[in-house]
Short mmCIF file of C-alpha atoms in Angstrom, two decimals:
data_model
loop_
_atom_site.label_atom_id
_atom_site.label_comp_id
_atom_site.label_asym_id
_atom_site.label_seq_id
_atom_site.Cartn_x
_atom_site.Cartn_y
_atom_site.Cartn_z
CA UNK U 9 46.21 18.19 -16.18
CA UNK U 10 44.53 20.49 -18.25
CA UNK U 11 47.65 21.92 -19.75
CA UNK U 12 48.71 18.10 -20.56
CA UNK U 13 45.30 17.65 -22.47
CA UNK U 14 46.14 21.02 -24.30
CA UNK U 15 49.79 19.94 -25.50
CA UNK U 16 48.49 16.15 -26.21
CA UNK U 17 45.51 17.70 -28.32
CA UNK U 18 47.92 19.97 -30.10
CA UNK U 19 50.20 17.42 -30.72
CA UNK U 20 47.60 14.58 -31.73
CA UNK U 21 46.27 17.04 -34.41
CA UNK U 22 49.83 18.66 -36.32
CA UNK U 23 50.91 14.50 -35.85
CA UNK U 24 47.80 13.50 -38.29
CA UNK U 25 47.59 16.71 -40.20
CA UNK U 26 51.00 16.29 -41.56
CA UNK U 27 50.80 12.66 -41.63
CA UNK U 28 47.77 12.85 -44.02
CA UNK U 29 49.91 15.49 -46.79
CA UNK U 30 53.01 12.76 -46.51
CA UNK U 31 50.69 9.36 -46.61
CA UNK U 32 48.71 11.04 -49.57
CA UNK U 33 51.99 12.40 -51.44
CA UNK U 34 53.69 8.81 -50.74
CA UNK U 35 51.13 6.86 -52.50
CA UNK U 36 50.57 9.16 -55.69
CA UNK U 37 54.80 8.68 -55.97
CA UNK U 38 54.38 5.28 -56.07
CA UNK U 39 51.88 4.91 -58.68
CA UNK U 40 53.79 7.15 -60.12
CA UNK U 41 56.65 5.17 -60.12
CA UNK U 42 54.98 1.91 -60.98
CA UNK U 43 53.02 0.00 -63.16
CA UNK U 44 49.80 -2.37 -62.96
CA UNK U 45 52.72 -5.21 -64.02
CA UNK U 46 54.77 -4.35 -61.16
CA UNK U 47 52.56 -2.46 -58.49
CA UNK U 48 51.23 -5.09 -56.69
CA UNK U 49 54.60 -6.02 -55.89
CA UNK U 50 55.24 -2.92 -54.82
CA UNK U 51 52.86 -2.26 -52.43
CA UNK U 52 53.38 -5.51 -51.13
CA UNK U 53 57.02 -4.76 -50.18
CA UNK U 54 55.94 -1.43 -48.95
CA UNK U 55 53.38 -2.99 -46.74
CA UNK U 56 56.00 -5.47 -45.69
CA UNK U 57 58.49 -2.66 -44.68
CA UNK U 58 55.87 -0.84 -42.34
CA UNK U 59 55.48 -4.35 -40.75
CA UNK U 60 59.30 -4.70 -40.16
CA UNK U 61 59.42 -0.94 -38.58
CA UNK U 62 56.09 -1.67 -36.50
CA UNK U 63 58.19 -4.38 -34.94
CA UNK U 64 61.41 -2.45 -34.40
CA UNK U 65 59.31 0.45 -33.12
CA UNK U 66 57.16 -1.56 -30.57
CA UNK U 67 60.21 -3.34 -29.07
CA UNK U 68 62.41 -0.39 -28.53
CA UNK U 69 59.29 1.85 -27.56
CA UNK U 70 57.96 -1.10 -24.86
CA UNK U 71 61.88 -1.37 -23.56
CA UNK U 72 62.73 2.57 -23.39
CA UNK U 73 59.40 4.31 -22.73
CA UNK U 74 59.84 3.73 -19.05
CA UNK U 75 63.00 5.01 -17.77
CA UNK U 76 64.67 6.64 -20.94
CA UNK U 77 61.40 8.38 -22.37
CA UNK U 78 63.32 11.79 -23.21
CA UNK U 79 66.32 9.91 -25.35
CA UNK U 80 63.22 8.01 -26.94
CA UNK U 81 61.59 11.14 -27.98
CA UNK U 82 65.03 12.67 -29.02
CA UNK U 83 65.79 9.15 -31.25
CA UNK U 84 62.55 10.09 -32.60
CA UNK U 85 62.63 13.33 -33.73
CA UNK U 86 66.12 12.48 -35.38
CA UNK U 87 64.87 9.62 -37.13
CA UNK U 88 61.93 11.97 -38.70
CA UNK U 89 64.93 14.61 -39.18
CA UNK U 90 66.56 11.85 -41.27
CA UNK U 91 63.57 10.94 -42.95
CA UNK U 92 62.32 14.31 -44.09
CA UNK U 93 66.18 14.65 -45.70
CA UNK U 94 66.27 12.02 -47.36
CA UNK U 95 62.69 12.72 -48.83
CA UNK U 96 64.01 16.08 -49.81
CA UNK U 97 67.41 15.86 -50.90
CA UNK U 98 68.20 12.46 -52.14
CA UNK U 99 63.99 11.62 -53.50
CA UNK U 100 63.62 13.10 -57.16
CA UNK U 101 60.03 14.50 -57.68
CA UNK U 102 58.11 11.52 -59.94
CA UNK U 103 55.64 14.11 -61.11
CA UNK U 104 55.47 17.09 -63.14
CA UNK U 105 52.26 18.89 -64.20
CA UNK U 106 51.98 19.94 -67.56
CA UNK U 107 51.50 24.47 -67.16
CA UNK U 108 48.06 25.10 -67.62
CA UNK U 109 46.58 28.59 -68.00
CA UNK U 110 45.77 30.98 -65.12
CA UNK U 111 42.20 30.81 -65.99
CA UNK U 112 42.73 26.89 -66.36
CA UNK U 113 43.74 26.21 -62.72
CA UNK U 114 40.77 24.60 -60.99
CA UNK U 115 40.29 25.01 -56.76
CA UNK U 116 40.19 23.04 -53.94
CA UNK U 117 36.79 22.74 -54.45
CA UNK U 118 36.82 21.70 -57.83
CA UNK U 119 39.56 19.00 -57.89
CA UNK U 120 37.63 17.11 -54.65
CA UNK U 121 34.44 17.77 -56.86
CA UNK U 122 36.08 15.73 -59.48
CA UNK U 123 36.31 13.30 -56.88
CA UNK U 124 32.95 13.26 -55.61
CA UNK U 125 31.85 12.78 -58.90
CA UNK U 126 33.51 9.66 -59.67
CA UNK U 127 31.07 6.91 -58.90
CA UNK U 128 33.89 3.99 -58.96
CA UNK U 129 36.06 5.74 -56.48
CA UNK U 130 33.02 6.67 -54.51
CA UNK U 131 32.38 3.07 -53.90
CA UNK U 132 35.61 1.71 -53.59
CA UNK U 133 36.35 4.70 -50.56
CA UNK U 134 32.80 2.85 -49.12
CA UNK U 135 34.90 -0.60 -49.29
CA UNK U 136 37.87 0.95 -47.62
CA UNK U 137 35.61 2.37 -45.03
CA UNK U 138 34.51 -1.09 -44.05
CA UNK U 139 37.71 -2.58 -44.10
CA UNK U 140 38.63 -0.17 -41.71
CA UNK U 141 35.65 -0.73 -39.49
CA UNK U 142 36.81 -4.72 -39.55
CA UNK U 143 40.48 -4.40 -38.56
CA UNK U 144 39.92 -0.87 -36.74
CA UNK U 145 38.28 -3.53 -33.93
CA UNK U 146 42.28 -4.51 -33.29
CA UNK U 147 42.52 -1.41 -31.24
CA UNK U 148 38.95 -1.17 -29.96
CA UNK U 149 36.96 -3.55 -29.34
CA UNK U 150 39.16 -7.03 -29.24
CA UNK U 151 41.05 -5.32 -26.52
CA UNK U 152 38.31 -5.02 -24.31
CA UNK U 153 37.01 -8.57 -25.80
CA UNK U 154 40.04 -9.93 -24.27
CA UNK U 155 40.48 -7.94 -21.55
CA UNK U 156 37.06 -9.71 -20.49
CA UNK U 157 36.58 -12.92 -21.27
CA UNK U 158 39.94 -14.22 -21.75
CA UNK U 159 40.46 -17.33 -19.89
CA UNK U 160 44.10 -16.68 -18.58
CA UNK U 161 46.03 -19.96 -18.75
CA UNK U 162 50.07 -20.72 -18.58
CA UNK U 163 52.46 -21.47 -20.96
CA UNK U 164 55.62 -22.83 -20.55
CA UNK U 165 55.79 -21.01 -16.94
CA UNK U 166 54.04 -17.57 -18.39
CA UNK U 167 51.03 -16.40 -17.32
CA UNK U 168 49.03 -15.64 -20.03
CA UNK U 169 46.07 -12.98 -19.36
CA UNK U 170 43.87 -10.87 -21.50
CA UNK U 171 46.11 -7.98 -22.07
CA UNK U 172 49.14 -10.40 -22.69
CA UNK U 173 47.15 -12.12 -25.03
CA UNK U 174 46.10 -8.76 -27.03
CA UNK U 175 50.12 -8.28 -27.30
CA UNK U 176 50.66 -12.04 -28.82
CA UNK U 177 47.69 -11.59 -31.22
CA UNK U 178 49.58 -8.42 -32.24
CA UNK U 179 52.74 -9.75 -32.81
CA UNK U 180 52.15 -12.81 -34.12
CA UNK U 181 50.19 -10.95 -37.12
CA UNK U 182 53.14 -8.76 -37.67
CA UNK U 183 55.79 -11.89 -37.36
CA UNK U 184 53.56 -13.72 -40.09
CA UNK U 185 53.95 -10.74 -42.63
CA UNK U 186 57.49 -10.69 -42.21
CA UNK U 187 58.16 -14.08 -42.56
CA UNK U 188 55.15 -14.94 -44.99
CA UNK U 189 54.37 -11.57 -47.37
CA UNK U 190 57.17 -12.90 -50.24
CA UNK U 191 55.63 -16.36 -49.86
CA UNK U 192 51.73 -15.55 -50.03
CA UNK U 193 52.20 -12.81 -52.42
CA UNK U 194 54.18 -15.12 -55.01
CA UNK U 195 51.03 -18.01 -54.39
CA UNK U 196 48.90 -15.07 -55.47
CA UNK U 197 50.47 -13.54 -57.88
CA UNK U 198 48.36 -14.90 -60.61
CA UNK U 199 45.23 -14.60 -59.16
CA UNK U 200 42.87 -12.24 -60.46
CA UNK U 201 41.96 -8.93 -58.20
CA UNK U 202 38.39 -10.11 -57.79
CA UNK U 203 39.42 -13.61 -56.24
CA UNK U 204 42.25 -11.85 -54.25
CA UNK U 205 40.28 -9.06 -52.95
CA UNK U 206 36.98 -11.72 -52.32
CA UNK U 207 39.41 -14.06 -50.69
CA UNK U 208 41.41 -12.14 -48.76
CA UNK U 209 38.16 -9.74 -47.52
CA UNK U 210 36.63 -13.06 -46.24
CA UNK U 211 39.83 -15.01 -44.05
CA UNK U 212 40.04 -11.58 -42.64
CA UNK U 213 36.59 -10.60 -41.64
CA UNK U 214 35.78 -13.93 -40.50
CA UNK U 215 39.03 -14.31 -38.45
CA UNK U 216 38.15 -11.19 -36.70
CA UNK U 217 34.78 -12.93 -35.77
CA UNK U 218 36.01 -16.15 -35.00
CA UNK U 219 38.65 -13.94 -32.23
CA UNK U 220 35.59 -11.82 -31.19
CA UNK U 221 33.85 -15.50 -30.22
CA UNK U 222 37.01 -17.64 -28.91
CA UNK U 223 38.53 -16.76 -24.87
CA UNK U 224 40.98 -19.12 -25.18
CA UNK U 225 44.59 -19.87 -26.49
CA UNK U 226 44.77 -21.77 -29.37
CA UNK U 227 41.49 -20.74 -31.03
CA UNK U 228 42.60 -17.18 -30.52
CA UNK U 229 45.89 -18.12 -32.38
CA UNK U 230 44.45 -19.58 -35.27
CA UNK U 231 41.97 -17.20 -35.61
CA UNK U 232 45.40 -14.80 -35.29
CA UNK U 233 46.60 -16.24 -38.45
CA UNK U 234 43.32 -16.97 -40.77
CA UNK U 235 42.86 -12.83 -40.08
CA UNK U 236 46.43 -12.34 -41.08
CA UNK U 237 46.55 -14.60 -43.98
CA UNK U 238 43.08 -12.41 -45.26
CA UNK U 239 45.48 -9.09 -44.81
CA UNK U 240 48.25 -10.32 -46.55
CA UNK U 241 45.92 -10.82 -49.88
CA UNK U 242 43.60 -8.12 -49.48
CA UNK U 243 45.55 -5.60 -48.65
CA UNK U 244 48.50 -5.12 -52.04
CA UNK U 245 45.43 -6.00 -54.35
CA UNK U 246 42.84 -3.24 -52.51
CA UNK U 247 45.94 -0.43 -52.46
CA UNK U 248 46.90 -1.61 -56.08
CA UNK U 249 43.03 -1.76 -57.00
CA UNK U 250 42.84 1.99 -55.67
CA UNK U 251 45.68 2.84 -57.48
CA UNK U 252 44.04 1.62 -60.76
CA UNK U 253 40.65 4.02 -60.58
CA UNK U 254 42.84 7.10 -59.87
CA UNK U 255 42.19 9.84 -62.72
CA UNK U 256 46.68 10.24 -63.64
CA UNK U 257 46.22 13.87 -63.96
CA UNK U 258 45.09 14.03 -60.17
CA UNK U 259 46.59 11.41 -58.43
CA UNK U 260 47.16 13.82 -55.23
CA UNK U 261 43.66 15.05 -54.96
CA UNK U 262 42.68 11.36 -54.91
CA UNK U 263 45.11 10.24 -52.68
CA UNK U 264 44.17 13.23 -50.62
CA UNK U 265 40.48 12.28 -50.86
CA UNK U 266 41.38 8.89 -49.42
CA UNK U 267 42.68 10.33 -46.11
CA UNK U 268 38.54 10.67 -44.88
CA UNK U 269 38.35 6.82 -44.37
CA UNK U 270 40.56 6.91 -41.20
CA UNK U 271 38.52 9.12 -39.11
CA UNK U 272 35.34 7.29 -40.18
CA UNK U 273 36.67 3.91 -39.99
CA UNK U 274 38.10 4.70 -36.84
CA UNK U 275 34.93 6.33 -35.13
CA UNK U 276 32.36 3.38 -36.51
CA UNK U 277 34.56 0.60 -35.31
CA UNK U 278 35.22 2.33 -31.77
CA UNK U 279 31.08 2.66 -31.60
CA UNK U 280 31.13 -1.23 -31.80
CA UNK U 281 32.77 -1.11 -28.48
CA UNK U 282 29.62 1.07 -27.16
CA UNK U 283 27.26 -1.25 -28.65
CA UNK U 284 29.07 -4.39 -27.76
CA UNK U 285 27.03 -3.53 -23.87
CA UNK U 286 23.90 -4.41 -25.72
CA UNK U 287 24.25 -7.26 -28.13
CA UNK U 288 27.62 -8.74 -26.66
CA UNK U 289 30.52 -10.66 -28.26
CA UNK U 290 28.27 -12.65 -30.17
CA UNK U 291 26.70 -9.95 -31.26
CA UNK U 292 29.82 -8.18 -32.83
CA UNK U 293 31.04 -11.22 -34.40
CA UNK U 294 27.88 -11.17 -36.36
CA UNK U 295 28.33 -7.57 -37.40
CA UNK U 296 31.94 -8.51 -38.54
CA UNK U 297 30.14 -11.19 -40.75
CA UNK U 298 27.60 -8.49 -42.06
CA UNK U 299 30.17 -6.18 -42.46
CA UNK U 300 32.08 -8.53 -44.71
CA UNK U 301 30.08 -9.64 -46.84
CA UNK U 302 29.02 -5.76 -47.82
CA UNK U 303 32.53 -5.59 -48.07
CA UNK U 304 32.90 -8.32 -50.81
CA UNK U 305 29.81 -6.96 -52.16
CA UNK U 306 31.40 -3.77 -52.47
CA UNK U 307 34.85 -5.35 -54.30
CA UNK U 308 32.87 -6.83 -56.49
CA UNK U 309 30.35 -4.31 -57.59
CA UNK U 310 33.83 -2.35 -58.37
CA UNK U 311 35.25 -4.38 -59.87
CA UNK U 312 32.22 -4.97 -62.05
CA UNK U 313 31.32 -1.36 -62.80
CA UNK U 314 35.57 -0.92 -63.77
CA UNK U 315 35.55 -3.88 -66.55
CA UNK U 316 32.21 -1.67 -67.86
CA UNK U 317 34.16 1.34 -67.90
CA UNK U 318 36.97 -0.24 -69.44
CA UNK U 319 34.84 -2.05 -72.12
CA UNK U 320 32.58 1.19 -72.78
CA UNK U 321 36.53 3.41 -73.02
CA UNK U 322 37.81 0.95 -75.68
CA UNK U 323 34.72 1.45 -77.66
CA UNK U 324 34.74 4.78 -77.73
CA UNK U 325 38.47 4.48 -79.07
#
């Protein structure tokens, strides 16, 4: 057992040490690669294309992990083989940094100081932060949410319990991106960021507390797709918002800097789980409401403090 924990630990930490250079090197190549006319767009098909492999990847996974875990594993580490190849040998780097002088070349410290520094970005990594404490609760605490209260019921022959329900909610969010990102991203296409970002930050929190107080079917459904409708909006206008108050010349560093809000995100929304013994489902559906509206706050006070910047920059020029 203890060698198990030892290999899982090891593996856990090289899987998200590398997965935080490639997510942070993907992102500066596509705003490298794209424009503010276009990059919505793009991270909307990007987002769409995780969606579509989330699928794929649960299916198989649920269907092999059983009996044909090794040939799982082995499809697995070919299909990162393949992916690391292509990324090599058939991506062309989007980026190359002007040479600066030995004495010119800042450290580690220095380029995150930058970061630290930049009050805009500071705030906007806050939003992020509590976006991720509102749909982190998808793997923590509406799980145990439904795990509990559920009322199990039967459709068309199934039995339909807590944990059953958890894997509908699940899929049904990733079925309505599939089917719905083109549609709901041409409706908003128009819209401004602050209405997008307010709009979509609201359907989403608020769905999340409308599951957190439903235990049955269809409420639990709809509440399934207000929630998903939310992401769909909020989250190509947030990535292409974030793309936006990157400095150009150091596009990695802040992409880089992004990387903290997972383990935060993650470790505040798994404390709601914790404190859900004390103030209960009701109770957590009103900190999803609180946490919402800081995080509309927070979009807007962005947004806000970015048309200043902007308006103070053209000045100045």
């Amino acid at each position: 057992m203890a060698n198990f924990i030892l290999q899982f630990g090891v593996g856990f930490f090289l899987l998200n040490f590398g997965f935080s250079f490639e997510s942070a090197a993907d992102n500066a190549m596509i705003i490298d690669v794209s424009d503010e006319s276009n990059r919505k767009y793009v991270y909307s098909l990007s987002y769409w294309i995780i969606n579509v492999s989330i699928t794929f990847g649960a299916a198989l996974s649920g269907w092999l992990f059983r009996d044909y875990l090794f040939e799982l594993l082995l499809g697995l580490l070919i299909a990162q083989l393949i992916n690391g190849s292509i990324k090599y040998f058939l991506i062309s780097e989007s980026f190359v940094p002007a040479p600066k002088a030995k004495k010119e070349r800042e450290s580690f410290i220095q380029n995150y100081g930058v970061v630290a520094r930049d009050k805009i970005f500071l705030l906007f990594i806050g939003a992020v932060i509590l976006n991720k404490v509102i749909f982190g609760n998808i793997d923590f605490y509406l799980p145990v949410h439904l795990s509990d209260s559920f009322k199990t019921t039967t459709i068309f022959g199934f039995e339909i319990y807590g944990q059953r329900m958890l894997t509908i909610f699940v899929m049904l969010n990733t079925l309505i991106i599939i089917f719905s990102m083109t549609f709901v991203n041409q409706l908003t296409n128009k819209w401004s960021e602050r209405k997008s970002l307010t709009t979509g930050a609201l359907l989403q929190g608020l769905g999340f507390a409308a599951a957190f107080l439903m235990n049955s079917f269809i409420p639990l459904i709809l509440a399934s797709i207000v929630m998903t409708i939310g992401e769909m909006i909020l989250v190509p206008s947030s990535q292409s918002l974030r793309a936006d108050l990157m400095n150009e010349e150091k596009i990695g560093t802040y992409s880089g800097f992004v990387t903290i809000t997972d383990p935060i995100g993650s470790v505040l929304s798994g404390s709601l789980v914790s404190f859900s013994v004390y103030i209960h489902h009701t109770g957590v559906a009103v900190v999803m409401v609180v946490v919402t509206v800081l995080l509309v706050l927070c979009f807007n006070q962005v947004m806000k403090m970015k048309t200043q910047a902007e308006i103070a920059s053209s000045k100045n020029t």
